[in-house]
mmCIF file of C-alpha atoms in Angstrom:
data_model
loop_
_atom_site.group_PDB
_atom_site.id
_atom_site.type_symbol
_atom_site.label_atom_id
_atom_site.label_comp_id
_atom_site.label_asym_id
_atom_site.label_seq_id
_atom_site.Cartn_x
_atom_site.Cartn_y
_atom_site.Cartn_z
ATOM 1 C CA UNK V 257 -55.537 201.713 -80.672
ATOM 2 C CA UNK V 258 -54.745 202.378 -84.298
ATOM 3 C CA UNK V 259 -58.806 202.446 -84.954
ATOM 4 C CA UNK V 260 -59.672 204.528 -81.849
ATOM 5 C CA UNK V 261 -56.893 207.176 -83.068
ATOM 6 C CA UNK V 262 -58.498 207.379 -86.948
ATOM 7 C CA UNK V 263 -62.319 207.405 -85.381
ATOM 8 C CA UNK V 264 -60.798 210.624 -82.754
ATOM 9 C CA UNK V 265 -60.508 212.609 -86.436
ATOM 10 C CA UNK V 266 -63.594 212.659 -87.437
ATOM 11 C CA UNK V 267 -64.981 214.078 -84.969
ATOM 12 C CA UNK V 268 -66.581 217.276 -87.019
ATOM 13 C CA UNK V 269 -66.827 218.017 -90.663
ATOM 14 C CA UNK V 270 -65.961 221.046 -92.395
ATOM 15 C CA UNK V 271 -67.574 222.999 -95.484
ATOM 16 C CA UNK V 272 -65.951 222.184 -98.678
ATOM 17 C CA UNK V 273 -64.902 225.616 -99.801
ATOM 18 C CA UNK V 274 -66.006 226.689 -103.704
ATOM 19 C CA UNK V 275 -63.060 226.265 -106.298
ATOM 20 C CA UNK V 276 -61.997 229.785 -107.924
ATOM 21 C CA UNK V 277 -62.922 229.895 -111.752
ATOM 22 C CA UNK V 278 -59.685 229.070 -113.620
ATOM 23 C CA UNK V 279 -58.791 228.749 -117.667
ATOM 24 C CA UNK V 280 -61.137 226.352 -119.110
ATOM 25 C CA UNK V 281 -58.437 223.157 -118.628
ATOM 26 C CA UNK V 282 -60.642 220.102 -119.031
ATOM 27 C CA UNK V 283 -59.500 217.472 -116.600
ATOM 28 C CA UNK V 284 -61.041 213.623 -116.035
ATOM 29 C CA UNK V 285 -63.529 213.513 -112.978
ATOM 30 C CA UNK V 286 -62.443 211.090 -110.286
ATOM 31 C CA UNK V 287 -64.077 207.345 -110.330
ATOM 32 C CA UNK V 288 -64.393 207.001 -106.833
ATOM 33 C CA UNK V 289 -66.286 208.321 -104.072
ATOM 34 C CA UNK V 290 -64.807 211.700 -102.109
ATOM 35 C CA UNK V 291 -64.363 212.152 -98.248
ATOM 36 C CA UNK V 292 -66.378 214.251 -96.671
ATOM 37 C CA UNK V 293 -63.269 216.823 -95.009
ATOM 38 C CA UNK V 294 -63.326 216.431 -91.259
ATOM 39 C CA UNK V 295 -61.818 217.295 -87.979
ATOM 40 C CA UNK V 296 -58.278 219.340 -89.164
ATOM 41 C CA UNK V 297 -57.033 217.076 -85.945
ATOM 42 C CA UNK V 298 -56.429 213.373 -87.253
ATOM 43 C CA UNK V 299 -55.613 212.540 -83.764
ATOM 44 C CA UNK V 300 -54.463 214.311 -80.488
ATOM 45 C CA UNK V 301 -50.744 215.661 -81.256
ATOM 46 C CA UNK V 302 -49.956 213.443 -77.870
ATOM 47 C CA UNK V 303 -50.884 210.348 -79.165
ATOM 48 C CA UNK V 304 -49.720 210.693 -82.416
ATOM 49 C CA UNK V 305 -46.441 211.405 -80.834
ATOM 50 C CA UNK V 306 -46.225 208.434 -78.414
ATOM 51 C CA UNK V 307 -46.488 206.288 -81.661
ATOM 52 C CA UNK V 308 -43.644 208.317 -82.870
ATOM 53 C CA UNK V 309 -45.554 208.845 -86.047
ATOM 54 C CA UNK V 310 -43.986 212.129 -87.441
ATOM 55 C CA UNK V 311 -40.289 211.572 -86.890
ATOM 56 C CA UNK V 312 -40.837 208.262 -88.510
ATOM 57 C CA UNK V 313 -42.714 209.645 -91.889
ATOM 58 C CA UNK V 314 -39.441 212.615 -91.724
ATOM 59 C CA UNK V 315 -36.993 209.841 -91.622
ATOM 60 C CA UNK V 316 -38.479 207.525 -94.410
ATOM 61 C CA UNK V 317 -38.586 210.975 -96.550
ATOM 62 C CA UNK V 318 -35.453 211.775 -95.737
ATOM 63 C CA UNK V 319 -36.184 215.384 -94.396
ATOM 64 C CA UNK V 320 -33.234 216.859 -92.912
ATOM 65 C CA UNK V 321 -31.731 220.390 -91.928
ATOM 66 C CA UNK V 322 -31.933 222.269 -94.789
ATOM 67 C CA UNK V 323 -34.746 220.476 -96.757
ATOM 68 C CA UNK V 324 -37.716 222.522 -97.919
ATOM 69 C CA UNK V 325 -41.044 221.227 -97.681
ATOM 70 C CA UNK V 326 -44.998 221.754 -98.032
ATOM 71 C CA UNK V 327 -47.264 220.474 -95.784
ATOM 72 C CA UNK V 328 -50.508 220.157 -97.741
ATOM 73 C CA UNK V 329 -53.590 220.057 -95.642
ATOM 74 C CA UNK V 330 -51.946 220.995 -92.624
ATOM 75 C CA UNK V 331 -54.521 221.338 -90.184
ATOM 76 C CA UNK V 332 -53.720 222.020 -86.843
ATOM 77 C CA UNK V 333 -49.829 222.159 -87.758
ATOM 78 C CA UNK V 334 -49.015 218.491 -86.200
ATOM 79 C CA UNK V 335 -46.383 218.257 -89.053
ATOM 80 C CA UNK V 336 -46.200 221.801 -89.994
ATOM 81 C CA UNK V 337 -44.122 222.371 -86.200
ATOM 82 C CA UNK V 338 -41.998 219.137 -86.737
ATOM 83 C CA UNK V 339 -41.465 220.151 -90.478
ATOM 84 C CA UNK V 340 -39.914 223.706 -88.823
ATOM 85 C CA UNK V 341 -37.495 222.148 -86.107
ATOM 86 C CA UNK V 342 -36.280 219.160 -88.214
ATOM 87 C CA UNK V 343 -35.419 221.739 -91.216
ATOM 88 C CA UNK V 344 -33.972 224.187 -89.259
ATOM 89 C CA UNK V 345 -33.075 227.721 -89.915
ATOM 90 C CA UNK V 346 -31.710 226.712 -93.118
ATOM 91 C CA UNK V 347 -34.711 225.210 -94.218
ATOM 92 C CA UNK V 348 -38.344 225.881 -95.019
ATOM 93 C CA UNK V 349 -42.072 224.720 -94.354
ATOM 94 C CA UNK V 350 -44.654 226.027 -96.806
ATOM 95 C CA UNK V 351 -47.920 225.044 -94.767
ATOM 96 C CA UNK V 352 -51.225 225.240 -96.952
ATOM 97 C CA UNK V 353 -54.908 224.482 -95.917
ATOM 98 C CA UNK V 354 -58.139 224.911 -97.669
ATOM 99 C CA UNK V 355 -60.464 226.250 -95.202
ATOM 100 C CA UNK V 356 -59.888 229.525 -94.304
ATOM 101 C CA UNK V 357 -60.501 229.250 -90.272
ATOM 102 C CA UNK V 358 -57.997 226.788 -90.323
ATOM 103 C CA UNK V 359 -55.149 228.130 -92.151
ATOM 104 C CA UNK V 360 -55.729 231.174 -89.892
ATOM 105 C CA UNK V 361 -55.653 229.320 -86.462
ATOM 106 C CA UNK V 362 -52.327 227.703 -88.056
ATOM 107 C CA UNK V 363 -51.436 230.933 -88.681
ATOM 108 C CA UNK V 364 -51.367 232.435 -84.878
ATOM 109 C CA UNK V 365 -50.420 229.229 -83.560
ATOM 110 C CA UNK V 366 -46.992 229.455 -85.913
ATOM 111 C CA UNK V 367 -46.639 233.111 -84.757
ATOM 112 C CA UNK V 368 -47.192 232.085 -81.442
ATOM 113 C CA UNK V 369 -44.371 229.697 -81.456
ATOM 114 C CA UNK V 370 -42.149 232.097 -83.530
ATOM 115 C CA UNK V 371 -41.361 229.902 -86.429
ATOM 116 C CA UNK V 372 -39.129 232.223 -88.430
ATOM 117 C CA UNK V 373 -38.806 229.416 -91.344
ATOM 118 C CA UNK V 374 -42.856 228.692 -91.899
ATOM 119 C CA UNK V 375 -45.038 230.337 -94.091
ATOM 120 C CA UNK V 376 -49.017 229.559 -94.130
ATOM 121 C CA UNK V 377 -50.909 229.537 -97.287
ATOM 122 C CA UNK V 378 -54.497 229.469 -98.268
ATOM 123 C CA UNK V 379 -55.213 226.846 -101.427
ATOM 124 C CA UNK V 380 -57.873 225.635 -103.377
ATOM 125 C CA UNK V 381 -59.805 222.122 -103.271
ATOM 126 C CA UNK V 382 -58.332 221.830 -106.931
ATOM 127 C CA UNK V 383 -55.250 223.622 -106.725
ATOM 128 C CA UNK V 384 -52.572 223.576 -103.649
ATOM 129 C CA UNK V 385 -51.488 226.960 -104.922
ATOM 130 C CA UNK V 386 -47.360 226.448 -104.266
ATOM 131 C CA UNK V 387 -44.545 228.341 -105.974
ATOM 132 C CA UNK V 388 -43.039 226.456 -108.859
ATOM 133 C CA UNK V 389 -39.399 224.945 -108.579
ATOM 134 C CA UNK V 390 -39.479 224.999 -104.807
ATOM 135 C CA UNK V 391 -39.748 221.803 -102.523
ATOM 136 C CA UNK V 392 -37.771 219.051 -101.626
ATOM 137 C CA UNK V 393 -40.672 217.176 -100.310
ATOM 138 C CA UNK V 394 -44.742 217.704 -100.523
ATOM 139 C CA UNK V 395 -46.142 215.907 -97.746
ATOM 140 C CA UNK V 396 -49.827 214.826 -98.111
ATOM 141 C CA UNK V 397 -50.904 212.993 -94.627
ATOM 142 C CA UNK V 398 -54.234 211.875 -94.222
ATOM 143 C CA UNK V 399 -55.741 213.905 -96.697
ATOM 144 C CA UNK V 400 -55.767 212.991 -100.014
ATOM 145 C CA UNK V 401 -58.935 210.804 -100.282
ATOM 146 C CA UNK V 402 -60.783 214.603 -99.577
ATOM 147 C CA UNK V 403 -59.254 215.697 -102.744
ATOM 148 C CA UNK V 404 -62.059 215.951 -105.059
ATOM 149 C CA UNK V 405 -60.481 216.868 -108.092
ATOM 150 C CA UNK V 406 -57.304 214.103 -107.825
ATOM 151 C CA UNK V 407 -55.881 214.464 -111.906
ATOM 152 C CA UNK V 408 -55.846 218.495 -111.495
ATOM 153 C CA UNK V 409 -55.034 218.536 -107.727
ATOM 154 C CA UNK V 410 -51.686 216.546 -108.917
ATOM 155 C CA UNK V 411 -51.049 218.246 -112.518
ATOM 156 C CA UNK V 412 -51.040 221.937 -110.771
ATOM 157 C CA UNK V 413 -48.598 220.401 -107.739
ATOM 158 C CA UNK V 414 -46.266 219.448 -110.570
ATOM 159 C CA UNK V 415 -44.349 222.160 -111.469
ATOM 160 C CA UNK V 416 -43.726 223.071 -107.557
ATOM 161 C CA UNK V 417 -41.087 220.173 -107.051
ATOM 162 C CA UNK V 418 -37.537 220.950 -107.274
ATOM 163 C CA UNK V 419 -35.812 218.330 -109.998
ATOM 164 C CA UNK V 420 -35.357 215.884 -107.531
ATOM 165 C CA UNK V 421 -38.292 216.579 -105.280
ATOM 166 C CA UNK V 422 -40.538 213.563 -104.457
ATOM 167 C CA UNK V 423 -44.254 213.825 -102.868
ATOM 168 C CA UNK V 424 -44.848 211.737 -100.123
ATOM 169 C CA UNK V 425 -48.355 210.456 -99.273
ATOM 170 C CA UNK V 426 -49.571 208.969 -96.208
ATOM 171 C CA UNK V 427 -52.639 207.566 -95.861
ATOM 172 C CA UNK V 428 -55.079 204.186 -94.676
ATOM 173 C CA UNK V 429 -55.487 201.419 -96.755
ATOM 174 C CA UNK V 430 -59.442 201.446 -97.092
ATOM 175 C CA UNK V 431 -62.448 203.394 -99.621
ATOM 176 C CA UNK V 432 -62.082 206.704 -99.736
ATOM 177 C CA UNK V 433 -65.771 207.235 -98.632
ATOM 178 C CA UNK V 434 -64.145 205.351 -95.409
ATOM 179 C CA UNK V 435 -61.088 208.279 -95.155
ATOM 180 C CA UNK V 436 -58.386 206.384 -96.562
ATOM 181 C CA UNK V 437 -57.231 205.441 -100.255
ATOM 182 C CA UNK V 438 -56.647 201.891 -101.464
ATOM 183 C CA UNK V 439 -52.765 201.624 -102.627
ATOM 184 C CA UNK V 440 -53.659 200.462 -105.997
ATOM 185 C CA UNK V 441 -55.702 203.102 -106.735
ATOM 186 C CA UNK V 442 -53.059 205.763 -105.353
ATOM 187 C CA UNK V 443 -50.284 204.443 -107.790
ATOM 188 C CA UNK V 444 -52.849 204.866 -110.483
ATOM 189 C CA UNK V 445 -53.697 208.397 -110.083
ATOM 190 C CA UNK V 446 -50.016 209.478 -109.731
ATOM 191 C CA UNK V 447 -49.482 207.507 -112.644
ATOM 192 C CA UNK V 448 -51.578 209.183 -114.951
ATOM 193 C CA UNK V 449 -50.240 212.548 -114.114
ATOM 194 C CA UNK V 450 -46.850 211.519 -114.540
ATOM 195 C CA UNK V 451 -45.266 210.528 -111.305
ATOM 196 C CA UNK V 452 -43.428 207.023 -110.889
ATOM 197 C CA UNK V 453 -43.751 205.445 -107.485
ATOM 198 C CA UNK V 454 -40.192 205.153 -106.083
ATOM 199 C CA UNK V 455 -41.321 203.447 -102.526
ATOM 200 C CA UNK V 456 -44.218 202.238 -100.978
ATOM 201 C CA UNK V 457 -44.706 200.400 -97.044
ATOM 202 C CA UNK V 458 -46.795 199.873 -94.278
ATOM 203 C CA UNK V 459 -46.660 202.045 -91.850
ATOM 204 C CA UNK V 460 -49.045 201.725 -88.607
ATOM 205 C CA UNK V 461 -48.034 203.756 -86.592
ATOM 206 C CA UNK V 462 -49.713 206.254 -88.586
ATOM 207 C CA UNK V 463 -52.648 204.474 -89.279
ATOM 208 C CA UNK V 464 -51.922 202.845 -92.952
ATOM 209 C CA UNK V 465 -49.076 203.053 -95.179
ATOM 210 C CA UNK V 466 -46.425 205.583 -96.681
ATOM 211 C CA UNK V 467 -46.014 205.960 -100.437
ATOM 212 C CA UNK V 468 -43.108 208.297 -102.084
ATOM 213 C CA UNK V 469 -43.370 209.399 -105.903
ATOM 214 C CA UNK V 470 -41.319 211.461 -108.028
ATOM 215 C CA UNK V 471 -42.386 213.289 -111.172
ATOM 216 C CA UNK V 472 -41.485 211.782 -114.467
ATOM 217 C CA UNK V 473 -41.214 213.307 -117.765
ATOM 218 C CA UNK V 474 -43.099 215.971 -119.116
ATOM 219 C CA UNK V 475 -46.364 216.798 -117.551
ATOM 220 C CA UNK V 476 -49.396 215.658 -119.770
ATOM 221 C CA UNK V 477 -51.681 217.590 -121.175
ATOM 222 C CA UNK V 478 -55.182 218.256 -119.284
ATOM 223 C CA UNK V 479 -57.110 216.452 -121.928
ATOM 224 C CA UNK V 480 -54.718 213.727 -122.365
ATOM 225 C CA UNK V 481 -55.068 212.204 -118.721
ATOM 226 C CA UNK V 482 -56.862 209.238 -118.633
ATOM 227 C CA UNK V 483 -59.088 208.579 -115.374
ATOM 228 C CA UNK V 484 -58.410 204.933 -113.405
ATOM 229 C CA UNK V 485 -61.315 202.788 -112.758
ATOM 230 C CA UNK V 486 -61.388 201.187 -109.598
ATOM 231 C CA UNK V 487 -63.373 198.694 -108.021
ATOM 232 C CA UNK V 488 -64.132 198.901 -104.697
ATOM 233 C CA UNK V 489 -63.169 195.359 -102.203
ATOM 234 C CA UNK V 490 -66.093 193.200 -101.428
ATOM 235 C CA UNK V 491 -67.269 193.651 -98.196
ATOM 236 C CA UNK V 492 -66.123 189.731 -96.982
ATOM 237 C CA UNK V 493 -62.468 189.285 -94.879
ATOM 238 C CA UNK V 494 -60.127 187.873 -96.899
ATOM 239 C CA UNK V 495 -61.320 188.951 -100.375
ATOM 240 C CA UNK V 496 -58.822 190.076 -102.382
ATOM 241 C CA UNK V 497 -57.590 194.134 -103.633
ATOM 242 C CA UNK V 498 -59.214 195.379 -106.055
ATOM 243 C CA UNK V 499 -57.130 196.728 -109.385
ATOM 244 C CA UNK V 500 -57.180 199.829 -110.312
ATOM 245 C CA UNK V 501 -56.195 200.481 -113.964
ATOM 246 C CA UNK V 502 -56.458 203.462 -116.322
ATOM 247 C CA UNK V 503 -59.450 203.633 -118.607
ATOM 248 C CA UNK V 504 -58.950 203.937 -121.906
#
């Protein structure tokens, strides 16, 4: 079921939008293949709910009244509408997509539901574009192996967590050409922007696992970022992970 629910996503792929010139920060290229972006449905809101999928990911985050959150590459607004009634009045939902069409079909859809405590944001494929010293919680679901630009995508999000924010990633344990993101290799990019895993588990009711991090320290500096090399799993059962480590 889990494998006819990730196939029902990509169903459609989208146009990579064009990053906006910026300073001239030089950042390490990522050493692994990119997702094509598909379908902004992962699965029908239906199913995904009769696995129980997003009020399991807000409990393991711990997002409660109050909490204020961005839901990066929102999509359709599967989380983004959760987000809004678990957070309450007291609370907000920053909800951010790259392609235009979509962030503007989120966009009536929130006003059509009238949620008072969501705001919908355009980004860029490099930069999520979020208001520093703001969130609680970033959530990233099924979406970060389409990042293309991993070390800067991370380094910009920095600043936006609140002192004790955390970022919490969900995604499938396979290549990233294949729509998912291999743990190792997660923990690595994090790493080398600065952010220390605090918890990582399975998690199949939404299709792979759930990984939490929390920025450590002083953000490095563009140039100092080292990229991770990973090598991608044989294609035989039972092989073992591959490691990803930092290259020097």
């Amino acid at each position: 079921m889990l494998i006819a629910l990730a196939v029902a996503g990509c169903d459609a792929t989208e146009p990579r939008p064009q990053p906006t010139p910026t300073e001239d920060l030089r950042f390490p290229a990522a050493d692994r293949p990119v997702a094509t972006i598909v379908s902004a449905r992962w699965s029908t809101e239906e199913a995904r709910d009769r696995l129980n999928e997003a009020d399991t990911v807000m409990d393991l985050a711990q997002i409660k009244p109050g909490t204020t959150v961005a839901d990066i590459g929102a999509g359709e607004g599967y989380y983004t509408i959760r987000l809004a009634a678990r957070v309450g009045k007291n609370g907000r939902v920053l909800a951010e997509d790259i392609i235009p069409g979509v962030r503007d079909g989120l966009a009536q859809r929130v006003s059509r539901e009238r949620l008072d405590n969501v705001s919908v944001r355009l980004g860029e494929p490099e930069d999520p574009k979020l208001p520093g010293n703001s969130f609680d919680r970033i959530l990233m679901v099924h979406m970060y192996h389409e990042i293309e630009e991993p070390y800067e995508f991370l380094w910009r999000m920095r600043p936006s967590l609140r002192p004790d924010g955390m970022v919490v990633v969900v995604d499938a344990d396979r290549e990233t050409q294949n729509h998912g993101t291999p743990p190792e290799l997660l923990k690595c990019e994090f790493a080398a922007v600065g952010y220390r895993l605090v918890t990582m588990r399975d998690m199949p009711s939404a299709g792979g696992y759930l990984a939490m991090f929390k920025a450590e320290g002083p953000r490095p500096e563009p140039d100092a970022i080292r990229a991770c090399r990973h090598q991608p799993a044989p294609q035989k059962s039972g092989a073992p992970k591959p490691e990803s480590t930092t290259d020097e």
